[in-house]
Amino acid sequence: MANEQNQQQLQIELKPEVAQGVYANLAILTHSSSEFIIDMASLLPGLQKAEVRSRIIMAPEHAKRLLLALQDNIRKYEQQFGEIRVQQRQGPRPGSTIAPFNINPGEA
C-alpha cells in the first residue's frame, strides 16, 4: 500500500523564471460554455491602460476546484491573521468580471 502511494505522488517542476511570480493588481474573468479565462493584469498609477501579465485558461470543473481551494485557504488565513477586508470599487462588465485589487490613485 505504501509503495502505491509513493508511485501516485505528483511531481511538480517550478522553473526559476516562473518562481519569481508576476505582480498583478487587477483580475479580469470571462467564460464560455467550455472554459474560464483569468487575465491577471497590472494597472499603474496615472495610466489608463492595464497590461495583462498572465492568462490562465481552465475547464469549468477546474475553475470550481480553484474556487473551493481559494475559499479554504482564505478561511485558514483569516483564522490565523484576521479578516481580510474588501472594498468594492467597480461593477462587473457584461460577459466578464473585473476584480481590482484595491487600486488607489498615486499608489502602486
C-alpha positions as YAML, in Angstrom:
chain: A
units: angstrom
residues:
- id: 1
  name: MET
  ca: [0.00, 0.00, 0.00]
- id: 2
  name: ALA
  ca: [2.77, 2.47, 0.91]
- id: 3
  name: ASN
  ca: [4.53, 1.67, -2.37]
- id: 4
  name: GLU
  ca: [1.35, 2.51, -4.33]
- id: 5
  name: GLN
  ca: [1.08, 5.90, -2.60]
- id: 6
  name: ASN
  ca: [4.69, 6.75, -3.48]
- id: 7
  name: GLN
  ca: [4.04, 5.92, -7.15]
- id: 8
  name: GLN
  ca: [0.97, 8.19, -7.25]
- id: 9
  name: GLN
  ca: [2.68, 11.34, -5.89]
- id: 10
  name: LEU
  ca: [2.55, 14.26, -8.30]
- id: 11
  name: GLN
  ca: [5.91, 15.71, -9.26]
- id: 12
  name: ILE
  ca: [5.83, 19.47, -9.86]
- id: 13
  name: GLU
  ca: [8.63, 21.41, -11.55]
- id: 14
  name: LEU
  ca: [8.97, 25.10, -10.72]
- id: 15
  name: LYS
  ca: [11.38, 26.85, -13.09]
- id: 16
  name: PRO
  ca: [13.29, 29.86, -11.67]
- id: 17
  name: GLU
  ca: [11.70, 32.34, -14.10]
- id: 18
  name: VAL
  ca: [8.22, 31.18, -13.05]
- id: 19
  name: ALA
  ca: [9.11, 31.04, -9.34]
- id: 20
  name: GLN
  ca: [9.69, 34.80, -9.34]
- id: 21
  name: GLY
  ca: [5.97, 35.31, -9.93]
- id: 22
  name: VAL
  ca: [4.13, 38.11, -11.69]
- id: 23
  name: TYR
  ca: [2.74, 41.21, -9.95]
- id: 24
  name: ALA
  ca: [-0.96, 41.85, -10.60]
- id: 25
  name: ASN
  ca: [-3.43, 44.27, -9.05]
- id: 26
  name: LEU
  ca: [-6.31, 43.54, -11.42]
- id: 27
  name: ALA
  ca: [-8.03, 40.30, -12.43]
- id: 28
  name: ILE
  ca: [-10.39, 40.04, -15.41]
- id: 29
  name: LEU
  ca: [-12.51, 36.90, -15.54]
- id: 30
  name: THR
  ca: [-14.50, 35.70, -18.54]
- id: 31
  name: HIS
  ca: [-16.04, 32.39, -19.51]
- id: 32
  name: SER
  ca: [-17.64, 30.42, -22.31]
- id: 33
  name: SER
  ca: [-19.55, 27.16, -22.13]
- id: 34
  name: SER
  ca: [-16.28, 25.22, -22.16]
- id: 35
  name: GLU
  ca: [-13.66, 27.32, -20.39]
- id: 36
  name: PHE
  ca: [-12.88, 30.03, -17.85]
- id: 37
  name: ILE
  ca: [-10.24, 32.64, -18.62]
- id: 38
  name: ILE
  ca: [-8.45, 34.60, -15.90]
- id: 39
  name: ASP
  ca: [-6.31, 37.52, -17.05]
- id: 40
  name: MET
  ca: [-4.01, 38.88, -14.37]
- id: 41
  name: ALA
  ca: [-3.04, 42.48, -15.13]
- id: 42
  name: SER
  ca: [-1.18, 45.38, -13.59]
- id: 43
  name: LEU
  ca: [-2.56, 48.91, -13.64]
- id: 44
  name: LEU
  ca: [-0.02, 51.56, -12.74]
- id: 45
  name: PRO
  ca: [-0.99, 54.90, -11.15]
- id: 46
  name: GLY
  ca: [-1.81, 57.62, -13.65]
- id: 47
  name: LEU
  ca: [-2.21, 55.22, -16.57]
- id: 48
  name: GLN
  ca: [-5.50, 54.34, -18.23]
- id: 49
  name: LYS
  ca: [-4.20, 51.09, -19.75]
- id: 50
  name: ALA
  ca: [-3.72, 47.86, -17.80]
- id: 51
  name: GLU
  ca: [-1.14, 45.36, -19.02]
- id: 52
  name: VAL
  ca: [-2.14, 41.70, -18.93]
- id: 53
  name: ARG
  ca: [0.80, 39.91, -17.32]
- id: 54
  name: SER
  ca: [-0.54, 36.35, -17.28]
- id: 55
  name: ARG
  ca: [-3.51, 34.42, -18.68]
- id: 56
  name: ILE
  ca: [-4.90, 31.22, -17.20]
- id: 57
  name: ILE
  ca: [-7.37, 29.13, -19.21]
- id: 58
  name: MET
  ca: [-9.13, 26.25, -17.48]
- id: 59
  name: ALA
  ca: [-12.11, 23.93, -17.74]
- id: 60
  name: PRO
  ca: [-15.21, 24.85, -15.69]
- id: 61
  name: GLU
  ca: [-14.61, 21.91, -13.32]
- id: 62
  name: HIS
  ca: [-11.08, 23.13, -12.62]
- id: 63
  name: ALA
  ca: [-12.33, 26.69, -12.07]
- id: 64
  name: LYS
  ca: [-14.75, 25.35, -9.45]
- id: 65
  name: ARG
  ca: [-11.93, 23.41, -7.80]
- id: 66
  name: LEU
  ca: [-9.82, 26.60, -7.75]
- id: 67
  name: LEU
  ca: [-12.73, 28.48, -6.13]
- id: 68
  name: LEU
  ca: [-13.07, 25.83, -3.41]
- id: 69
  name: ALA
  ca: [-9.31, 25.78, -2.79]
- id: 70
  name: LEU
  ca: [-9.22, 29.60, -2.53]
- id: 71
  name: GLN
  ca: [-12.18, 29.61, -0.13]
- id: 72
  name: ASP
  ca: [-10.47, 27.02, 2.06]
- id: 73
  name: ASN
  ca: [-7.16, 28.90, 2.06]
- id: 74
  name: ILE
  ca: [-8.82, 32.26, 2.78]
- id: 75
  name: ARG
  ca: [-10.70, 30.69, 5.70]
- id: 76
  name: LYS
  ca: [-7.41, 29.33, 7.10]
- id: 77
  name: TYR
  ca: [-5.64, 32.66, 6.53]
- id: 78
  name: GLU
  ca: [-8.38, 34.62, 8.33]
- id: 79
  name: GLN
  ca: [-8.32, 32.19, 11.26]
- id: 80
  name: GLN
  ca: [-4.62, 32.88, 11.66]
- id: 81
  name: PHE
  ca: [-4.30, 36.56, 10.71]
- id: 82
  name: GLY
  ca: [-7.81, 38.06, 10.95]
- id: 83
  name: GLU
  ca: [-10.48, 39.07, 8.49]
- id: 84
  name: ILE
  ca: [-9.49, 40.29, 5.05]
- id: 85
  name: ARG
  ca: [-11.46, 43.46, 4.33]
- id: 86
  name: VAL
  ca: [-12.53, 44.07, 0.73]
- id: 87
  name: GLN
  ca: [-13.68, 47.40, -0.58]
- id: 88
  name: GLN
  ca: [-15.87, 47.13, -3.71]
- id: 89
  name: ARG
  ca: [-14.69, 49.64, -6.32]
- id: 90
  name: GLN
  ca: [-16.05, 48.63, -9.73]
- id: 91
  name: GLY
  ca: [-19.10, 46.79, -11.02]
- id: 92
  name: PRO
  ca: [-18.91, 43.87, -13.44]
- id: 93
  name: ARG
  ca: [-18.82, 44.44, -17.20]
- id: 94
  name: PRO
  ca: [-21.14, 42.43, -19.48]
- id: 95
  name: GLY
  ca: [-19.66, 38.96, -20.01]
- id: 96
  name: SER
  ca: [-16.81, 39.45, -17.58]
- id: 97
  name: THR
  ca: [-15.96, 40.29, -14.01]
- id: 98
  name: ILE
  ca: [-13.23, 42.74, -13.12]
- id: 99
  name: ALA
  ca: [-11.67, 42.32, -9.72]
- id: 100
  name: PRO
  ca: [-9.44, 45.31, -8.93]
- id: 101
  name: PHE
  ca: [-7.09, 44.69, -6.05]
- id: 102
  name: ASN
  ca: [-7.70, 47.95, -4.16]
- id: 103
  name: ILE
  ca: [-6.17, 50.35, -6.69]
- id: 104
  name: ASN
  ca: [-5.83, 53.86, -5.25]
- id: 105
  name: PRO
  ca: [-4.63, 56.89, -7.25]
- id: 106
  name: GLY
  ca: [-0.99, 57.54, -6.51]
- id: 107
  name: GLU
  ca: [-0.28, 54.06, -5.16]
- id: 108
  name: ALA
  ca: [1.46, 51.19, -6.90]
...
